[in-house]
Coordinates of C-alpha atoms and ligand atoms in Angstrom, one line a residue:
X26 CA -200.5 68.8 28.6
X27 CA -202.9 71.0 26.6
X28 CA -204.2 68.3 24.4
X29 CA -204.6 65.7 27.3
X30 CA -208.2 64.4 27.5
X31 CA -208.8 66.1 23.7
X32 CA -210.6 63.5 21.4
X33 CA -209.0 63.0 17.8
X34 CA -211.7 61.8 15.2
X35 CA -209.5 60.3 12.5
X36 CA -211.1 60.1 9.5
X37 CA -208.7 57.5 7.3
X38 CA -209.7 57.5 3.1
X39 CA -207.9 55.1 0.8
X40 CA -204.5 55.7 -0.2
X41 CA -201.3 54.1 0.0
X42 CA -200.5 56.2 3.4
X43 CA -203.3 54.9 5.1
X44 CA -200.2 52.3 6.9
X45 CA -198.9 55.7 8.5
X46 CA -202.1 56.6 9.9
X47 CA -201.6 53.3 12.2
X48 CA -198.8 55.3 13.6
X49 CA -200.2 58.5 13.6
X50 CA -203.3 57.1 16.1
X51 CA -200.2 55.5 18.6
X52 CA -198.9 59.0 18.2
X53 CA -201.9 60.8 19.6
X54 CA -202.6 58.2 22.0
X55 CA -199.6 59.0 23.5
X56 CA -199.8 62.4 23.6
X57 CA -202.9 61.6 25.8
X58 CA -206.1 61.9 23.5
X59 CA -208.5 59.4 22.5
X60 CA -208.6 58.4 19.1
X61 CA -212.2 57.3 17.0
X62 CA -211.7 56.4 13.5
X63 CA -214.1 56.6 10.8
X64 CA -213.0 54.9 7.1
X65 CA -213.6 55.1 3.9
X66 CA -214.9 51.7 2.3
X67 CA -211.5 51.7 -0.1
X68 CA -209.4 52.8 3.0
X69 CA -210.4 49.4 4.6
X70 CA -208.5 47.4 1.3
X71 CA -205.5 49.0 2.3
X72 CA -205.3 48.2 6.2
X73 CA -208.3 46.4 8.1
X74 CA -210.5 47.8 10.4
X75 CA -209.5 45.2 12.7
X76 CA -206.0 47.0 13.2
X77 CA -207.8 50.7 14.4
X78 CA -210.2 48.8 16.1
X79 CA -207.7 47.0 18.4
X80 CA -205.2 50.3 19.1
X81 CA -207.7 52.6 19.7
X82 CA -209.9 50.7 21.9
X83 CA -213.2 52.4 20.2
X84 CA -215.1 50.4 17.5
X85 CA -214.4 51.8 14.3
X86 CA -217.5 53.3 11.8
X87 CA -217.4 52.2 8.3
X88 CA -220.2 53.2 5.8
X89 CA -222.2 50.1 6.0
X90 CA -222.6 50.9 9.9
X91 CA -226.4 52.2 8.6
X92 CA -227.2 56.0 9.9
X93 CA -228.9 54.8 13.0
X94 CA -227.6 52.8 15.8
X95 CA -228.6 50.4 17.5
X96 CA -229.1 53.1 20.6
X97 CA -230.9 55.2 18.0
X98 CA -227.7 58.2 17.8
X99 CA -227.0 58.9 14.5
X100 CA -224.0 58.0 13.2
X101 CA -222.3 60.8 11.5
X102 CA -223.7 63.4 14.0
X103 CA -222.8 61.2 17.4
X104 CA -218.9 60.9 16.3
X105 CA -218.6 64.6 15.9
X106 CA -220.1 65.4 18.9
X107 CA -217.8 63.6 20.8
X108 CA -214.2 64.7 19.0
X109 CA -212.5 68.1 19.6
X110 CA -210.7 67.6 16.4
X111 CA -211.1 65.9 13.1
X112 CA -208.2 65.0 11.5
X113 CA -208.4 63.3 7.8
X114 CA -205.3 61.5 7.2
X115 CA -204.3 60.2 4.6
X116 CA -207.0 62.4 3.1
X117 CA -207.4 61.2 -0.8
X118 CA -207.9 63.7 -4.1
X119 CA -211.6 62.1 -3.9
X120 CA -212.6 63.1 -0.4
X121 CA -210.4 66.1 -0.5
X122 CA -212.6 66.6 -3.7
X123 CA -215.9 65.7 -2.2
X124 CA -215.7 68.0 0.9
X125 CA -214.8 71.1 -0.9
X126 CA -217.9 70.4 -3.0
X127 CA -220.2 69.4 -0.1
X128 CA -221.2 65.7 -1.4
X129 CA -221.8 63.9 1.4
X130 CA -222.1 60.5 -0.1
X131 CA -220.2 58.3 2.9
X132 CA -219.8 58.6 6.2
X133 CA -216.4 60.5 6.1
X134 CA -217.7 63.1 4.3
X135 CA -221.2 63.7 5.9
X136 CA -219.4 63.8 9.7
X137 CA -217.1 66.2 8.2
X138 CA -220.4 68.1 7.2
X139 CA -221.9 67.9 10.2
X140 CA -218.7 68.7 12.2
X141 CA -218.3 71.7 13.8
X142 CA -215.5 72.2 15.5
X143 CA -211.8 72.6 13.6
X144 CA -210.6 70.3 10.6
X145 CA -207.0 69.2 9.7
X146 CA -206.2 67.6 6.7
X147 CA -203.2 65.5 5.8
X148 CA -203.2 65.3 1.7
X149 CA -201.4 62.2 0.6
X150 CA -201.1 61.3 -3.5
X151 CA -199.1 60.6 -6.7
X152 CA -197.3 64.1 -7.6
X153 CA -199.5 64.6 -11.0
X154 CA -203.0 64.3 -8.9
X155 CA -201.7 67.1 -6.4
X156 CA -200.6 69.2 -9.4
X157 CA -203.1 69.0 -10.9
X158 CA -205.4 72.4 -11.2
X159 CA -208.9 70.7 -10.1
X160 CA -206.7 69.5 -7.0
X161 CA -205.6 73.2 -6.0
X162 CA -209.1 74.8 -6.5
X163 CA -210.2 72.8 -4.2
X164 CA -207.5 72.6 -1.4
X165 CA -208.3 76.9 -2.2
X166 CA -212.0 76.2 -1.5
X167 CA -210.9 74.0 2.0
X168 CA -208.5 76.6 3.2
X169 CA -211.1 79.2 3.0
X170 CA -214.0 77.3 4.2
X171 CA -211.3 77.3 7.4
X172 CA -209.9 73.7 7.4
X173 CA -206.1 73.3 8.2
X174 CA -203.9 71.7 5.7
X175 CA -200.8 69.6 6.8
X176 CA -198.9 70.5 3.5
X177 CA -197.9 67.1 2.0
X178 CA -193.9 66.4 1.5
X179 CA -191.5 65.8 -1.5
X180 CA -189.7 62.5 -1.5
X181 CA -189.6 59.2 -2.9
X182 CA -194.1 57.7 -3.8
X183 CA -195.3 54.6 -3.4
X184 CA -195.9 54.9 -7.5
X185 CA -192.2 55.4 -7.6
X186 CA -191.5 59.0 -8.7
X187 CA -190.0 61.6 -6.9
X188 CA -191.9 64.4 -6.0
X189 CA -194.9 66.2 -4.0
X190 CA -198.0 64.4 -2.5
X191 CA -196.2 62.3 0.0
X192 CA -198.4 62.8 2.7
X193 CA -196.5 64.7 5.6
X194 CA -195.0 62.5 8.6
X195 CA -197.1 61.4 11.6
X196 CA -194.9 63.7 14.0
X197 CA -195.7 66.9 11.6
X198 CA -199.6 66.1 11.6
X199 CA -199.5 65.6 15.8
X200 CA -197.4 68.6 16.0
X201 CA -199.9 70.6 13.6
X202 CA -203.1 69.1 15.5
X203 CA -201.6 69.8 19.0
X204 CA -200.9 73.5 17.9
X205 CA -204.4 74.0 16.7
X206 CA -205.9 72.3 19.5
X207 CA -203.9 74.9 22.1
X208 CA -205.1 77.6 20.1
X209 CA -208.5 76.6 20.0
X210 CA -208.3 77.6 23.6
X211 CA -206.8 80.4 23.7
X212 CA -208.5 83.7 23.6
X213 CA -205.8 86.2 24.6
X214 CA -206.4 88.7 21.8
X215 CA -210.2 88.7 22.2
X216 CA -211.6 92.3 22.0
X217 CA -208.4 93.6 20.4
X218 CA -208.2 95.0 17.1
X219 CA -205.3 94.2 15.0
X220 CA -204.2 95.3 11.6
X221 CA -202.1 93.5 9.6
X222 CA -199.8 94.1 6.5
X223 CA -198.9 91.4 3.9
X224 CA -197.5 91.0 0.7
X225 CA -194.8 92.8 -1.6
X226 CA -195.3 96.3 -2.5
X227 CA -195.0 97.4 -6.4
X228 CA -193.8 100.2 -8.0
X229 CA -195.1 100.7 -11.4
X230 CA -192.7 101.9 -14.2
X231 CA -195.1 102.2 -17.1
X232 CA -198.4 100.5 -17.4
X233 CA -196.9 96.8 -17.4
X234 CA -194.0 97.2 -15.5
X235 CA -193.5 97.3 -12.3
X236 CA -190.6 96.9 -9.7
X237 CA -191.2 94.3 -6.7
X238 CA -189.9 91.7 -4.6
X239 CA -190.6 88.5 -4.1
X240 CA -192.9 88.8 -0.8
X241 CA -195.3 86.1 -0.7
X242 CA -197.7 87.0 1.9
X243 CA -197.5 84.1 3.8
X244 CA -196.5 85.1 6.9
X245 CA -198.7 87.9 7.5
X246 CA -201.7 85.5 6.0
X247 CA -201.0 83.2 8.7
X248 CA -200.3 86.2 11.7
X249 CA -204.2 87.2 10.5
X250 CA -205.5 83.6 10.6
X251 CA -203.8 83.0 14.0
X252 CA -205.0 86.7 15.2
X253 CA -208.4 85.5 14.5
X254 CA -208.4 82.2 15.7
X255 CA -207.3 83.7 19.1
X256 CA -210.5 86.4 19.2
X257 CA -209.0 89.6 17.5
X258 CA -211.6 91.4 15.0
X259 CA -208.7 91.6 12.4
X260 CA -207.9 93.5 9.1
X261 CA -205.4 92.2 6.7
X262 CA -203.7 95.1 4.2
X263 CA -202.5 93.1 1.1
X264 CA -200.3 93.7 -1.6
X265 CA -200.5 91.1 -4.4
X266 CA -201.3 88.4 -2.8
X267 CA -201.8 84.8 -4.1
X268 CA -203.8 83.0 -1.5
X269 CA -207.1 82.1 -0.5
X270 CA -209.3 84.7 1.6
X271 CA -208.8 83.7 5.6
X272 CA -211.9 82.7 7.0
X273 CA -213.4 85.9 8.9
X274 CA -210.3 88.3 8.0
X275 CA -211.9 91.6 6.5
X276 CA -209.4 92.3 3.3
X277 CA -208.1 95.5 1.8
X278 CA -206.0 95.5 -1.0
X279 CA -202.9 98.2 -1.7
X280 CA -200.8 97.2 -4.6
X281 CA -197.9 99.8 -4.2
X282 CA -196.4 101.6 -1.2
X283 CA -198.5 104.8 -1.6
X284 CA -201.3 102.9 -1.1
X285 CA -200.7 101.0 1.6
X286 CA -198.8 104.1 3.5
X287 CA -202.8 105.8 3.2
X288 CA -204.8 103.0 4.0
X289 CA -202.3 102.3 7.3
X290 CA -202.6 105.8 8.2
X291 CA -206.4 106.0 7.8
X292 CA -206.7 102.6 9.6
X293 CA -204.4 103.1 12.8
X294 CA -206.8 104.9 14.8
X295 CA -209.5 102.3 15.0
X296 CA -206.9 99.3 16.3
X297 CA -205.0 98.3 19.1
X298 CA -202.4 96.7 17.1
X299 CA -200.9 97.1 13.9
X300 CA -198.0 94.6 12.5
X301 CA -196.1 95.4 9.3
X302 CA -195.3 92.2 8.0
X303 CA -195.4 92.9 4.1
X304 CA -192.7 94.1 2.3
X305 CA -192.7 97.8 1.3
X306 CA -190.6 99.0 -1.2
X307 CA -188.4 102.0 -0.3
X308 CA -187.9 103.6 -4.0
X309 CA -190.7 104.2 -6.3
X310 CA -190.4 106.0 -9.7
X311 CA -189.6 109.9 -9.4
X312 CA -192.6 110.9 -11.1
X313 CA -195.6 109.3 -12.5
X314 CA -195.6 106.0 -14.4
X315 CA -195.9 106.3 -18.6
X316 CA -199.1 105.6 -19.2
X317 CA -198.8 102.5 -21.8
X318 CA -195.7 100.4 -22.4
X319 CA -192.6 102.5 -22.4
X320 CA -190.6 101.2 -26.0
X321 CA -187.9 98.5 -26.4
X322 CA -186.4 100.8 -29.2
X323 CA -183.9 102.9 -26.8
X324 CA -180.8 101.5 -26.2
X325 CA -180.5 102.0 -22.5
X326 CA -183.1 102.8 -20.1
X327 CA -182.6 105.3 -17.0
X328 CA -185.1 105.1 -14.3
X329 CA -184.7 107.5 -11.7
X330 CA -186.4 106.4 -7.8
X331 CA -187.3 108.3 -5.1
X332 CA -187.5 107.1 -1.2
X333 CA -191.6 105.9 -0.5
X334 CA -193.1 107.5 2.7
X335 CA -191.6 105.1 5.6
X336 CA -194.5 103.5 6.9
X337 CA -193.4 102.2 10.3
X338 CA -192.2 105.5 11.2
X339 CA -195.0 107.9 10.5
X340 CA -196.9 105.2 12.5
X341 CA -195.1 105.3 15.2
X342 CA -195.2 109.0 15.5
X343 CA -198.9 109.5 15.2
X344 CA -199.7 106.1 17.7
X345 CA -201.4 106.5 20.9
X346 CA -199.6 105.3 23.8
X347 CA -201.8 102.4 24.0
X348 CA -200.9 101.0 20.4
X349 CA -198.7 98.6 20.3
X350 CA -196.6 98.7 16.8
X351 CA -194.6 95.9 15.3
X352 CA -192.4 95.7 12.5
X353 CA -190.4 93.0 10.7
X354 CA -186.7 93.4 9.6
X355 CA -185.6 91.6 6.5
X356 CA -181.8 92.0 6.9
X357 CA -178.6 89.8 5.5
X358 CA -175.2 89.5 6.4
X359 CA -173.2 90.2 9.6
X360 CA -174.6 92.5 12.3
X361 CA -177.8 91.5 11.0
X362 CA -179.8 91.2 14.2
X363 CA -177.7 94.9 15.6
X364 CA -179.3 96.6 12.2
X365 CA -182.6 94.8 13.2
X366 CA -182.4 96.4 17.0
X367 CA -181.4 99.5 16.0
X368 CA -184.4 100.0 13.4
X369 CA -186.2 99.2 16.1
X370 CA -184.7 101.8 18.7
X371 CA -184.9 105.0 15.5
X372 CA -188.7 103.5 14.7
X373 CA -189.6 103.5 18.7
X374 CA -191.5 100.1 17.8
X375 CA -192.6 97.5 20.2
X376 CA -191.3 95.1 18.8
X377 CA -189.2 94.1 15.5
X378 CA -189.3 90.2 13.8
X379 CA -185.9 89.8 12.2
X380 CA -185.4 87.2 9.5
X381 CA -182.4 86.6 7.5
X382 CA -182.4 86.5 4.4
X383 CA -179.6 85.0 3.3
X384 CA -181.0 81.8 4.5
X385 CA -182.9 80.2 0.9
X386 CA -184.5 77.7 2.8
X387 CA -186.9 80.1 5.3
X388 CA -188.2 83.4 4.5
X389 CA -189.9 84.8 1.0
X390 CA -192.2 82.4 -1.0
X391 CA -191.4 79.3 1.8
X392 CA -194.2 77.8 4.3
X393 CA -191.3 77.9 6.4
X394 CA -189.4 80.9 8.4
X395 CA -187.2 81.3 11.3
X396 CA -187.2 84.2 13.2
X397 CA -185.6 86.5 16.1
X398 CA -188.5 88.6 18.0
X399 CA -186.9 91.8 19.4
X400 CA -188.5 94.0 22.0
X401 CA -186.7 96.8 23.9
X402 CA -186.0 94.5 26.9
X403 CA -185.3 91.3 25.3
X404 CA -185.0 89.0 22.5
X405 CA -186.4 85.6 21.7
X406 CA -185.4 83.0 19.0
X407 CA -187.4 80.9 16.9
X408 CA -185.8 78.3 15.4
X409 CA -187.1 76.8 11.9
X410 CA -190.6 76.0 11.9
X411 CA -193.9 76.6 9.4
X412 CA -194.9 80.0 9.4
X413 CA -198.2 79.1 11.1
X414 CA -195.9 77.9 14.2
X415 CA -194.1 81.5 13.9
X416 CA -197.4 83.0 13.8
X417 CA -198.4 81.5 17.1
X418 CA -195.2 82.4 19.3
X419 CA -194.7 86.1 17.4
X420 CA -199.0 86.4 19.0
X421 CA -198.0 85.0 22.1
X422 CA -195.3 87.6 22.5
X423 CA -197.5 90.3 21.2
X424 CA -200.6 89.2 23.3
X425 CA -198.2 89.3 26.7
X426 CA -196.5 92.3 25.3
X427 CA -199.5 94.9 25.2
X428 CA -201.1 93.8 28.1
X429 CA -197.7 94.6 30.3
X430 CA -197.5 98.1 28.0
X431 CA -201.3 98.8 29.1
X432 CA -200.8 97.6 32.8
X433 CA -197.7 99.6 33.4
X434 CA -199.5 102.4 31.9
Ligands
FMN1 C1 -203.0 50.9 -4.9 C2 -203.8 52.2 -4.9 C3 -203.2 53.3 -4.3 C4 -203.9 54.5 -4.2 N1 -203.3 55.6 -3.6 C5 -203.9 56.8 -3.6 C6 -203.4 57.9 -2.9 O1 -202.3 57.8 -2.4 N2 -204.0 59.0 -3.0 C7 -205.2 59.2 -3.6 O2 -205.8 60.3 -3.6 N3 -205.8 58.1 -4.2 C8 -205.2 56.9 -4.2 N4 -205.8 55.9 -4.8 C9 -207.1 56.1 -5.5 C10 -208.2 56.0 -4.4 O3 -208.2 54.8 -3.7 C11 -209.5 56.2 -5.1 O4 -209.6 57.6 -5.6 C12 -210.7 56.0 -4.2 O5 -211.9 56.3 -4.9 C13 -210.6 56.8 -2.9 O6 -211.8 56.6 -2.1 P1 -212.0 57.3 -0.7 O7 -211.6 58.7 -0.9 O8 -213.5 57.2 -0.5 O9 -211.2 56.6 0.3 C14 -205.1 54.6 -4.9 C15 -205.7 53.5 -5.5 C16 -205.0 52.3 -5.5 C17 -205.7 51.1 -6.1

């Protein structure tokens, strides 16, 4: 219903996949948007124009369309003007290659120069070429210059091997272009301020140890992406994180639990919102770390913790009344979601995210999560989806959440 009347410029490059982009324009189609398609010259050795040109009803641009047409528009800058979206799929290493290194050299690439409105990208290619290193810099430089990425699979290649590149099914890039078309449109958390937490907290031991867990940041990287998107002016509070910069999130960085129990407490006061998505350790060493590396020559080695400052709680006690305060509750095991409420109930929070971490295939390190979103007066599950999806609802829920705290107040 949201996307209806949205126009989808596919841009299709030359890879195996480029079949499954056939079925990705019916897809959209029926979903109600129009479809353009712009290929790559080696794109057209795979499938025909003939075979876009026909299901989508528009005639499809190929590089040796000239710049100017025959009604004197220009090409590259016409097509963009008209599409909501741009969606590149199958997008190959080379274009992937080209746009993060701004050579405009075909069509493709100089529309998605001139675009300006939000890219998706559905990587498709033998397991080695999205290995390798040249490939990752630049999906980095793409994620941080603000385009989406449609992760790519694992399965069976079209060069035989078993393994990652196989670009991700039509029904996961509609679903990814649908959710980023909705949230191009909304602007519930415009004029708010939100602070976000992200990463895994840790502990030093000695100058090259440490104790930590196995946090990955993802979640609270895509909560300050999504924030964004959706108007907030957001700050995102990391500890050791591994991911590209998000496009117009201001970052701070606080290794260990000390640090990011001051930097919370000296931010708080400036935002409306603060989520607590990383994961805080609650032991640190009992006194300070040994400077250098602490020798292998003892037989055993005691190390004595002490409880960190609880975050959530000290926040919760020096919040306004218009703050709204969420946390996240890593639990496992039975009366997981009762241990979730209540650390909700003792930390007077808004609102808790439980996941469960017994589950291997959602939660730390995974693009994926699946989550129960606790408030005092109800509970909502979200089943198994990528954590950008999670992102969206847990904002949704947040969004409608402070705005009944600030009416009623
Ligand atoms: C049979 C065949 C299959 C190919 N499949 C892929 C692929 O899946 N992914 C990819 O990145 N390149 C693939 N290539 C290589 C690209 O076609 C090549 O890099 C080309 O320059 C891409 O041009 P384009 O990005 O302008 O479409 C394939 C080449 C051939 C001959």
């Amino acid at each position: 219903m949201v996307a209806k009347q949205a126009t989808v410029l596919l841009g299709v490059s030359g890879g195996i996949a480029v079949y499954k982009a056939v079925e990705l324009l019916r897809l959209f189609q029926r979903a109600g948007m129009d479809v353009r398609v712009i290929m790559t010259q080696k794109a057209t050795e795979f499938v025909g124009p003939m075979t876009f040109q026909t299901l989508s009803g528009f005639q499809v641009r190929l590089d040796n369309d000239g710049g100017l047409r025959q009604d004197s528009t220009i090409t590259h800058i016409e097509e963009g003007n008209l599409a909501d979206i741009m969606v590149i799929a199958p997008a190959t290493a080379n274009t992937l290659g080209k746009m993060a290194q701004g050579i405009a050299d075909n069509l493709l690439t100089t529309t998605y120069m001139a675009f300006s409105n939000t890219v998706v990208v559905a990587p498709a290619m033998n397991t080695n070429m999205w290995a390798h290193p040249a490939m990752q810099r630049n999906m980095d430089v793409l994620r941080a210059d603000g385009v989406y990425v449609v992760e790519p699979g694992t399965g069976e290649l079209a060069c035989g091997v078993y393994g990652s590149g196989r670009m991700a099914e039509p029904d996961s890039i509609l679903a990814a272009v649908k959710l980023r078309l909705q949230v191009d449109r909304k602007t519930d958390l415009r004029g708010l301020r939100v602070l976000i937490t992200a990463g895994g907290t840790r502990e030093p031991i000695d100058s090259v140890r440490y104790i930590g867990n196995r946090s990955s940041g993802k979640m609270g990287y895509a909560l300050a992406r999504a924030a964004h998107d959706r108007g907030a002016s957001v700050e995102l509070v990391k500890a050791n994180i591994d991911l590209p910069r998000a496009p117009g999130v201001r970052e701070t960085d606080a290794p260990t639990a000390d640090e990011m129990y001051r930097t919370v407490m000296d931010r708080l006061p400036d935002y409306d919102i603060l989520i607590m998505a990383a994961a805080v350790a609650d032991y640190k060493l009992d006194r300070n770390p040994q400077d250098g590396k602490i020798s292998k020559s003892r037989d055993d080695l005691n190390v004595c913790l002490q409880p960190t400052t609880d975050i959530l709680l000290q926040a919760s006690t020096i919040k306004r009344h218009d703050q709204y305060v969420v946390g996240f509750a890593a639990e496992y095991g039975p009366e997981a979601v009762a241990r979730a409420r209540g650390k909700m109930e003792r930390k007077r929070l808004d609102m808790i995210v439980f996941n469960d971490i017994a589950r291997r295939d959602i939660g730390f390190s995974s693009d994926y999560n699946e989550v129960t979103i606790l408030t005092p007066v109800g509970e909502t599950r979200v089943e198994r989806a990528p954590k950008e999806t999670i992102a969206e609802i847990i904002l949704d829920n947040i969004a409608r959440g402070i705005k009944q705290k600030r009416t009623a107040s």
